[in-house]
């Protein structure tokens, strides 16, 4: 063990990974997202590396434990995402079994190198945080995590700075490619503005949807001004946006920016904000992947169309 707790030998055998192959066979029987042209990408400001603008969130939907049928569906979701041209997957150790399920399905699909894998760590004393991050590497069956985020940046700023210093040690070692912080409550926006302005983060993850637009005032401009990439969580307000339009036809003017479904309407509103790097909706059906990737193709609404979308949304309330 060295000072960051890394042993020298590799911990997962090819046999262990192949033992998970049953999920691939099951997934192959499910429909896949048809490749319908390239999806839009945006650069990560710190490096210029481009990310497809639609990714996958795994809270709840990937917490399926050993349920073989649900694992097969989630395997098909990952396959559809990657085959559809996207690659960001966001998970966390606190999402029940989701992080393990992601690790096992990605390994079984042999897709690790095609995926930008993001996970999280809570604010904790150094030894506990290190143990949690080593456990994430084991569960994700990888020796490299693309993005490690401090989960729910609500600790005091001193503790946050200590935790970021640890994440940066692991980043310097090459274990994490990028580091950042997350939150999912509008009440945290001002705190995140302060962190983004002071810490030169690679990424910030925040909640943003047509129904919750508080980040537009200060947080998204701060991210853009500081070269901080933005992942958007809860882009459908945990599905509440769909409930609000149930039974309603998509307005005809949605075709002016190539939105063919409510999901595309909601996601294109977010993607039209240039500060957004990638949205990470939760998806538990391969059809959702095909639908949501459609938001990353075609035109995006302009400023006047976005105002019309907000007026439409407000008229529902
Ligand atoms: N603090 C944090 O860091 C934090 C907090 C919260 C979330 N997150 C991240 O954000 C991700 C997304 O959050 P979320 O999944 O809770 O909420 P969400 O993305 O706002 O909503 C997901 C729900 O929308 C529905 N949906 C998705 N695509 C659809 C489509 N094309 N058509 C119709 N319905 C569709 C599904 O509902 P049904 O399955 O019911 O149909 C799905 O479960 C999480 O998985 C997690 O990775 C991070």
CSV table of C-alpha atoms and ligand atoms in Angstrom, one decimal:
chain,number,residue,atom,x,y,z
A,1,UNK,CA,0.0,0.0,0.0
A,2,UNK,CA,1.2,3.5,-0.8
A,3,UNK,CA,0.2,6.8,0.9
A,4,UNK,CA,-3.0,6.9,-1.1
A,5,UNK,CA,-3.8,3.3,-0.2
A,6,UNK,CA,-3.2,1.7,-3.6
A,7,UNK,CA,-1.9,-1.9,-3.9
A,8,UNK,CA,0.3,-2.7,-6.9
A,9,UNK,CA,-1.6,-5.7,-8.2
A,10,UNK,CA,-4.7,-5.7,-10.4
A,11,UNK,CA,-7.8,-6.7,-8.4
A,12,UNK,CA,-10.3,-8.0,-11.0
A,13,UNK,CA,-9.7,-11.1,-13.2
A,14,UNK,CA,-11.0,-11.4,-16.7
A,15,UNK,CA,-12.9,-14.5,-15.5
A,16,UNK,CA,-14.8,-12.5,-12.9
A,17,UNK,CA,-15.8,-10.0,-15.5
A,18,UNK,CA,-16.8,-12.7,-18.0
A,19,UNK,CA,-18.9,-14.3,-15.3
A,20,UNK,CA,-21.2,-11.3,-15.7
A,21,UNK,CA,-21.8,-12.0,-19.4
A,22,UNK,CA,-25.3,-13.2,-18.8
A,23,UNK,CA,-26.5,-9.6,-18.7
A,24,UNK,CA,-25.1,-9.0,-22.2
A,25,UNK,CA,-27.1,-11.9,-23.7
A,26,UNK,CA,-30.3,-10.6,-22.0
A,27,UNK,CA,-29.6,-7.1,-23.1
A,28,UNK,CA,-29.0,-8.2,-26.7
A,29,UNK,CA,-32.6,-9.3,-26.9
A,30,UNK,CA,-33.9,-5.8,-26.2
A,31,UNK,CA,-34.3,-2.9,-28.7
A,32,UNK,CA,-31.4,-0.6,-29.1
A,33,UNK,CA,-31.4,3.1,-29.9
A,34,UNK,CA,-31.1,3.5,-33.6
A,35,UNK,CA,-28.1,5.6,-34.7
A,36,UNK,CA,-29.7,8.6,-36.2
A,37,UNK,CA,-26.7,10.8,-36.9
A,38,UNK,CA,-24.1,12.3,-34.5
A,39,UNK,CA,-25.2,13.7,-31.2
A,40,UNK,CA,-24.1,17.2,-30.3
A,41,UNK,CA,-21.0,17.6,-28.2
A,42,UNK,CA,-19.6,20.4,-26.0
A,43,UNK,CA,-16.0,20.9,-24.7
A,44,UNK,CA,-15.0,20.5,-21.1
A,45,UNK,CA,-13.5,24.0,-20.7
A,46,UNK,CA,-10.4,23.0,-18.8
A,47,UNK,CA,-9.1,20.6,-21.5
A,48,UNK,CA,-11.2,21.0,-24.6
A,49,UNK,CA,-12.2,17.3,-24.5
A,50,UNK,CA,-15.7,17.0,-26.0
A,51,UNK,CA,-18.6,15.3,-24.3
A,52,UNK,CA,-21.9,14.3,-25.9
A,53,UNK,CA,-24.5,16.6,-24.3
A,54,UNK,CA,-26.9,13.9,-23.1
A,55,UNK,CA,-25.7,11.3,-20.5
A,56,UNK,CA,-27.3,9.0,-18.0
A,57,UNK,CA,-28.2,9.4,-14.3
A,58,UNK,CA,-28.3,6.2,-12.2
A,59,UNK,CA,-30.0,7.2,-8.9
A,60,UNK,CA,-33.0,4.9,-8.2
A,61,UNK,CA,-33.2,3.4,-11.8
A,62,UNK,CA,-29.9,1.5,-11.3
A,63,UNK,CA,-30.6,0.5,-7.7
A,64,UNK,CA,-31.8,-2.9,-8.9
A,65,UNK,CA,-29.7,-5.2,-6.8
A,66,UNK,CA,-29.5,-8.8,-8.1
A,67,UNK,CA,-32.8,-8.6,-10.0
A,68,UNK,CA,-31.8,-10.2,-13.3
A,69,UNK,CA,-34.6,-8.8,-15.4
A,70,UNK,CA,-34.1,-5.3,-14.3
A,71,UNK,CA,-30.3,-5.6,-14.7
A,72,UNK,CA,-30.9,-6.8,-18.3
A,73,UNK,CA,-33.0,-3.7,-19.0
A,74,UNK,CA,-30.4,-1.3,-17.4
A,75,UNK,CA,-27.7,-3.1,-19.5
A,76,UNK,CA,-29.7,-2.4,-22.6
A,77,UNK,CA,-30.0,1.3,-21.5
A,78,UNK,CA,-26.2,1.5,-21.2
A,79,UNK,CA,-25.7,-0.2,-24.6
A,80,UNK,CA,-28.3,2.1,-26.2
A,81,UNK,CA,-26.6,5.1,-24.8
A,82,UNK,CA,-23.2,4.2,-26.0
A,83,UNK,CA,-24.3,2.9,-29.4
A,84,UNK,CA,-26.4,6.1,-29.8
A,85,UNK,CA,-23.2,8.1,-29.5
A,86,UNK,CA,-23.3,9.3,-25.8
A,87,UNK,CA,-21.0,8.3,-23.0
A,88,UNK,CA,-21.5,10.2,-19.7
A,89,UNK,CA,-22.8,8.0,-16.8
A,90,UNK,CA,-23.2,9.5,-13.3
A,91,UNK,CA,-23.5,7.4,-10.2
A,92,UNK,CA,-22.7,7.6,-6.5
A,93,UNK,CA,-22.0,5.2,-3.6
A,94,UNK,CA,-25.1,6.4,-1.8
A,95,UNK,CA,-27.5,5.2,-4.6
A,96,UNK,CA,-28.1,1.8,-3.0
A,97,UNK,CA,-26.7,-0.9,-5.3
A,98,UNK,CA,-26.5,1.5,-8.3
A,99,UNK,CA,-22.7,2.0,-8.3
A,100,UNK,CA,-22.0,-1.8,-8.2
A,101,UNK,CA,-24.7,-2.4,-10.9
A,102,UNK,CA,-23.1,0.2,-13.2
A,103,UNK,CA,-19.7,-1.3,-12.6
A,104,UNK,CA,-20.8,-4.8,-13.3
A,105,UNK,CA,-22.9,-4.0,-16.3
A,106,UNK,CA,-20.3,-1.8,-17.9
A,107,UNK,CA,-17.6,-4.5,-17.4
A,108,UNK,CA,-19.9,-7.2,-18.8
A,109,UNK,CA,-20.6,-5.0,-21.9
A,110,UNK,CA,-16.9,-4.4,-22.3
A,111,UNK,CA,-17.7,-0.7,-22.6
A,112,UNK,CA,-15.5,0.9,-19.9
A,113,UNK,CA,-13.3,2.7,-22.5
A,114,UNK,CA,-16.3,4.2,-24.3
A,115,UNK,CA,-17.8,5.6,-21.1
A,116,UNK,CA,-17.1,8.8,-19.2
A,117,UNK,CA,-17.7,7.6,-15.7
A,118,UNK,CA,-18.6,10.0,-12.9
A,119,UNK,CA,-19.2,9.2,-9.3
A,120,UNK,CA,-19.2,11.0,-5.9
A,121,UNK,CA,-17.7,11.0,-2.4
A,122,UNK,CA,-19.2,12.5,0.7
A,123,UNK,CA,-17.3,15.0,2.8
A,124,UNK,CA,-15.5,13.0,5.4
A,125,UNK,CA,-12.2,12.8,7.2
A,126,UNK,CA,-9.2,11.8,5.0
A,127,UNK,CA,-9.1,8.1,5.9
A,128,UNK,CA,-12.9,7.6,5.6
A,129,UNK,CA,-13.0,9.5,2.2
A,130,UNK,CA,-10.0,7.4,0.9
A,131,UNK,CA,-11.8,4.2,2.0
A,132,UNK,CA,-15.0,5.3,0.2
A,133,UNK,CA,-13.1,6.2,-3.0
A,134,UNK,CA,-11.2,2.9,-3.0
A,135,UNK,CA,-14.5,1.1,-2.6
A,136,UNK,CA,-15.9,3.1,-5.6
A,137,UNK,CA,-13.0,1.9,-7.7
A,138,UNK,CA,-13.7,-1.7,-6.7
A,139,UNK,CA,-17.4,-1.4,-7.3
A,140,UNK,CA,-16.9,0.3,-10.7
A,141,UNK,CA,-14.3,-2.3,-11.6
A,142,UNK,CA,-11.9,0.2,-12.9
A,143,UNK,CA,-8.6,1.9,-12.0
A,144,UNK,CA,-9.6,5.3,-13.3
A,145,UNK,CA,-12.7,7.4,-12.7
A,146,UNK,CA,-13.3,10.2,-15.2
A,147,UNK,CA,-15.0,12.6,-12.7
A,148,UNK,CA,-15.0,12.4,-8.9
A,149,UNK,CA,-17.4,14.8,-7.3
A,150,UNK,CA,-18.0,15.9,-3.7
A,151,UNK,CA,-21.6,14.9,-3.1
A,152,UNK,CA,-23.8,17.7,-1.9
A,153,UNK,CA,-21.5,20.5,-1.2
A,154,UNK,CA,-23.0,21.5,2.0
A,155,UNK,CA,-20.2,21.1,4.5
A,156,UNK,CA,-18.3,24.1,5.8
A,157,UNK,CA,-15.9,25.7,3.3
A,158,UNK,CA,-12.8,24.6,5.2
A,159,UNK,CA,-13.9,20.9,5.1
A,160,UNK,CA,-14.7,21.3,1.4
A,161,UNK,CA,-11.2,22.7,0.7
A,162,UNK,CA,-9.6,19.8,2.5
A,163,UNK,CA,-11.7,17.3,0.6
A,164,UNK,CA,-10.9,19.0,-2.7
A,165,UNK,CA,-7.2,18.8,-1.9
A,166,UNK,CA,-7.5,15.1,-1.4
A,167,UNK,CA,-9.4,14.7,-4.7
A,168,UNK,CA,-6.6,16.7,-6.4
A,169,UNK,CA,-3.9,14.4,-5.0
A,170,UNK,CA,-5.8,11.5,-6.7
A,171,UNK,CA,-6.2,13.5,-9.8
A,172,UNK,CA,-2.4,14.2,-9.9
A,173,UNK,CA,-1.9,10.5,-9.6
A,174,UNK,CA,-4.1,10.0,-12.7
A,175,UNK,CA,-6.8,8.1,-10.8
A,176,UNK,CA,-9.4,10.9,-11.4
A,177,UNK,CA,-9.3,12.8,-14.7
A,178,UNK,CA,-11.5,15.6,-13.4
A,179,UNK,CA,-12.9,16.7,-10.0
A,180,UNK,CA,-15.9,18.7,-9.0
A,181,UNK,CA,-18.8,19.2,-6.6
A,182,UNK,CA,-22.5,18.5,-6.8
A,183,UNK,CA,-25.8,19.7,-5.4
A,184,UNK,CA,-29.4,19.3,-6.2
A,185,UNK,CA,-31.2,22.0,-4.2
A,186,UNK,CA,-31.8,25.6,-5.3
A,187,UNK,CA,-31.1,26.7,-1.8
A,188,UNK,CA,-27.4,25.7,-2.4
A,189,UNK,CA,-27.0,27.9,-5.4
A,190,UNK,CA,-25.2,30.8,-3.7
A,191,UNK,CA,-22.9,28.4,-1.9
A,192,UNK,CA,-22.0,26.8,-5.2
A,193,UNK,CA,-21.4,30.2,-6.8
A,194,UNK,CA,-18.8,30.9,-4.0
A,195,UNK,CA,-17.1,27.5,-4.6
A,196,UNK,CA,-17.0,27.8,-8.3
A,197,UNK,CA,-15.5,31.3,-8.1
A,198,UNK,CA,-12.9,30.4,-5.6
A,199,UNK,CA,-11.9,26.8,-6.3
A,200,UNK,CA,-11.3,26.5,-10.1
A,201,UNK,CA,-13.3,23.3,-10.2
A,202,UNK,CA,-13.3,21.2,-13.4
A,203,UNK,CA,-17.0,20.4,-13.0
A,204,UNK,CA,-20.1,21.5,-11.1
A,205,UNK,CA,-23.2,19.4,-11.0
A,206,UNK,CA,-26.5,21.2,-10.3
A,207,UNK,CA,-30.3,20.8,-10.6
A,208,UNK,CA,-31.8,22.6,-13.6
A,209,UNK,CA,-35.1,22.1,-15.4
A,210,UNK,CA,-37.8,24.1,-17.1
A,211,UNK,CA,-39.5,24.0,-13.7
A,212,UNK,CA,-36.5,25.0,-11.6
A,213,UNK,CA,-34.5,27.8,-13.3
A,214,UNK,CA,-32.8,29.3,-10.3
A,215,UNK,CA,-29.3,28.5,-11.6
A,216,UNK,CA,-29.8,30.8,-14.6
A,217,UNK,CA,-29.3,34.0,-12.5
A,218,UNK,CA,-25.8,33.5,-11.1
A,219,UNK,CA,-24.6,29.9,-11.0
A,220,UNK,CA,-24.5,29.2,-14.7
A,221,UNK,CA,-22.9,32.5,-15.5
A,222,UNK,CA,-20.3,31.9,-12.8
A,223,UNK,CA,-19.6,28.5,-14.2
A,224,UNK,CA,-19.2,29.9,-17.7
A,225,UNK,CA,-17.0,32.8,-16.5
A,226,UNK,CA,-14.6,30.4,-14.6
A,227,UNK,CA,-14.4,27.7,-17.3
A,228,UNK,CA,-16.2,25.2,-15.1
A,229,UNK,CA,-18.1,22.4,-17.0
A,230,UNK,CA,-21.7,21.8,-15.9
A,231,UNK,CA,-23.6,18.5,-15.5
A,232,UNK,CA,-27.3,19.0,-15.0
A,233,UNK,CA,-29.1,16.7,-12.6
A,234,UNK,CA,-32.9,16.3,-12.3
A,235,UNK,CA,-33.5,17.7,-15.8
A,236,UNK,CA,-37.1,16.4,-15.6
A,237,UNK,CA,-37.6,17.5,-12.0
A,238,UNK,CA,-37.6,13.7,-11.0
A,239,UNK,CA,-40.2,13.1,-13.7
A,240,UNK,CA,-42.6,15.9,-12.4
A,241,UNK,CA,-42.3,17.8,-15.7
A,242,UNK,CA,-44.0,14.9,-17.5
A,243,UNK,CA,-46.8,14.8,-14.9
A,244,UNK,CA,-47.5,18.6,-15.6
A,245,UNK,CA,-48.0,18.0,-19.3
A,246,UNK,CA,-49.8,14.7,-19.2
A,247,UNK,CA,-52.6,14.5,-21.7
A,248,UNK,CA,-51.4,17.7,-23.5
A,249,UNK,CA,-50.2,17.7,-27.1
A,250,UNK,CA,-46.7,19.1,-27.8
A,251,UNK,CA,-47.2,22.7,-29.1
A,252,UNK,CA,-46.7,22.9,-32.9
A,253,UNK,CA,-44.0,25.5,-32.5
A,254,UNK,CA,-41.8,22.9,-30.8
A,255,UNK,CA,-41.0,21.7,-34.4
A,256,UNK,CA,-39.2,25.0,-35.0
A,257,UNK,CA,-36.4,23.7,-32.8
A,258,UNK,CA,-36.8,20.0,-33.8
A,259,UNK,CA,-38.4,18.8,-30.5
A,260,UNK,CA,-40.5,15.8,-31.3
A,261,UNK,CA,-41.4,14.8,-27.8
A,262,UNK,CA,-41.9,16.3,-24.4
A,263,UNK,CA,-38.6,14.9,-23.2
A,264,UNK,CA,-36.8,16.6,-26.1
A,265,UNK,CA,-38.7,19.8,-25.4
A,266,UNK,CA,-37.6,19.8,-21.8
A,267,UNK,CA,-34.0,18.9,-22.6
A,268,UNK,CA,-33.5,21.3,-25.5
A,269,UNK,CA,-34.6,24.1,-23.2
A,270,UNK,CA,-31.5,23.2,-21.0
A,271,UNK,CA,-29.1,22.5,-23.8
A,272,UNK,CA,-29.8,25.9,-25.4
A,273,UNK,CA,-28.0,27.4,-22.4
A,274,UNK,CA,-24.4,27.4,-23.6
A,275,UNK,CA,-23.1,27.0,-20.0
A,276,UNK,CA,-24.5,23.5,-19.9
A,277,UNK,CA,-22.1,20.8,-20.8
A,278,UNK,CA,-24.2,17.7,-20.3
A,279,UNK,CA,-27.7,16.7,-18.9
A,280,UNK,CA,-28.0,13.4,-17.0
A,281,UNK,CA,-31.6,12.2,-17.0
A,282,UNK,CA,-32.5,9.0,-15.2
A,283,UNK,CA,-33.5,6.3,-17.7
A,284,UNK,CA,-35.0,2.9,-17.1
A,285,UNK,CA,-36.0,2.1,-20.7
A,286,UNK,CA,-33.9,1.9,-23.8
A,287,UNK,CA,-36.7,3.8,-25.6
A,288,UNK,CA,-36.1,6.7,-23.2
A,289,UNK,CA,-32.4,6.7,-24.4
A,290,UNK,CA,-33.4,7.0,-28.0
A,291,UNK,CA,-35.9,9.7,-27.2
A,292,UNK,CA,-33.5,11.8,-25.0
A,293,UNK,CA,-30.6,11.5,-27.4
A,294,UNK,CA,-33.0,13.1,-29.9
A,295,UNK,CA,-32.6,16.3,-27.9
A,296,UNK,CA,-28.9,16.3,-28.8
A,297,UNK,CA,-29.7,16.5,-32.5
A,298,UNK,CA,-31.2,19.2,-34.7
A,299,UNK,CA,-31.8,22.8,-33.8
A,300,UNK,CA,-32.0,24.3,-30.3
A,301,UNK,CA,-34.4,27.0,-29.2
A,302,UNK,CA,-33.2,30.6,-29.5
A,303,UNK,CA,-33.7,33.3,-26.8
A,304,UNK,CA,-37.2,34.2,-28.0
A,305,UNK,CA,-38.3,30.6,-28.2
A,306,UNK,CA,-36.9,29.9,-24.7
A,307,UNK,CA,-38.9,32.7,-23.4
A,308,UNK,CA,-42.0,31.2,-25.0
A,309,UNK,CA,-41.2,27.9,-23.4
A,310,UNK,CA,-41.0,29.5,-20.0
A,311,UNK,CA,-44.3,31.3,-20.6
A,312,UNK,CA,-45.9,28.0,-21.7
A,313,UNK,CA,-44.5,26.3,-18.5
A,314,UNK,CA,-45.8,29.1,-16.3
A,315,UNK,CA,-49.2,29.0,-17.9
A,316,UNK,CA,-49.5,25.4,-16.6
A,317,UNK,CA,-49.2,26.4,-13.0
B,1,LIG,N1,-26.9,15.8,-5.4
B,1,LIG,C1,-26.7,15.1,-6.5
B,1,LIG,O1,-25.6,15.0,-6.8
B,1,LIG,C2,-27.9,14.5,-7.2
B,1,LIG,C3,-29.2,14.6,-6.7
B,1,LIG,C4,-30.2,14.1,-7.5
B,1,LIG,C5,-29.9,13.5,-8.8
B,1,LIG,N2,-28.6,13.4,-9.2
B,1,LIG,C6,-28.3,12.8,-10.5
B,1,LIG,O2,-29.3,13.2,-11.5
B,1,LIG,C7,-29.8,12.1,-12.1
B,1,LIG,C8,-31.2,12.3,-12.7
B,1,LIG,O3,-32.1,12.5,-11.6
B,1,LIG,P1,-33.5,11.6,-11.6
B,1,LIG,O4,-33.4,10.4,-12.4
B,1,LIG,O5,-33.8,11.5,-10.1
B,1,LIG,O6,-34.6,12.7,-12.2
B,1,LIG,P2,-34.9,13.1,-13.7
B,1,LIG,O7,-33.8,12.8,-14.6
B,1,LIG,O8,-35.3,14.5,-13.6
B,1,LIG,O9,-36.2,12.2,-14.0
B,1,LIG,C9,-36.0,10.9,-14.3
B,1,LIG,C10,-37.3,10.3,-14.7
B,1,LIG,O10,-37.9,10.9,-15.9
B,1,LIG,C11,-38.6,9.9,-16.6
B,1,LIG,N3,-38.1,9.9,-18.0
B,1,LIG,C12,-36.7,9.9,-18.4
B,1,LIG,N4,-36.7,10.0,-19.8
B,1,LIG,C13,-38.0,10.0,-20.2
B,1,LIG,C14,-38.6,10.1,-21.5
B,1,LIG,N5,-37.8,10.2,-22.6
B,1,LIG,N6,-39.9,10.1,-21.6
B,1,LIG,C15,-40.7,10.0,-20.5
B,1,LIG,N7,-40.2,10.0,-19.2
B,1,LIG,C16,-38.8,10.0,-19.1
B,1,LIG,C17,-38.4,8.6,-16.0
B,1,LIG,O11,-39.5,8.3,-15.1
B,1,LIG,P3,-40.3,6.9,-15.1
B,1,LIG,O12,-39.3,5.9,-15.0
B,1,LIG,O13,-41.3,7.0,-14.0
B,1,LIG,O14,-41.1,6.8,-16.5
B,1,LIG,C18,-37.2,8.8,-15.1
B,1,LIG,O15,-37.1,8.0,-14.0
B,1,LIG,C19,-29.7,11.0,-11.1
B,1,LIG,O16,-29.9,9.7,-11.6
B,1,LIG,C20,-28.4,11.3,-10.5
B,1,LIG,O17,-27.4,10.7,-11.3
B,1,LIG,C21,-27.6,13.9,-8.5
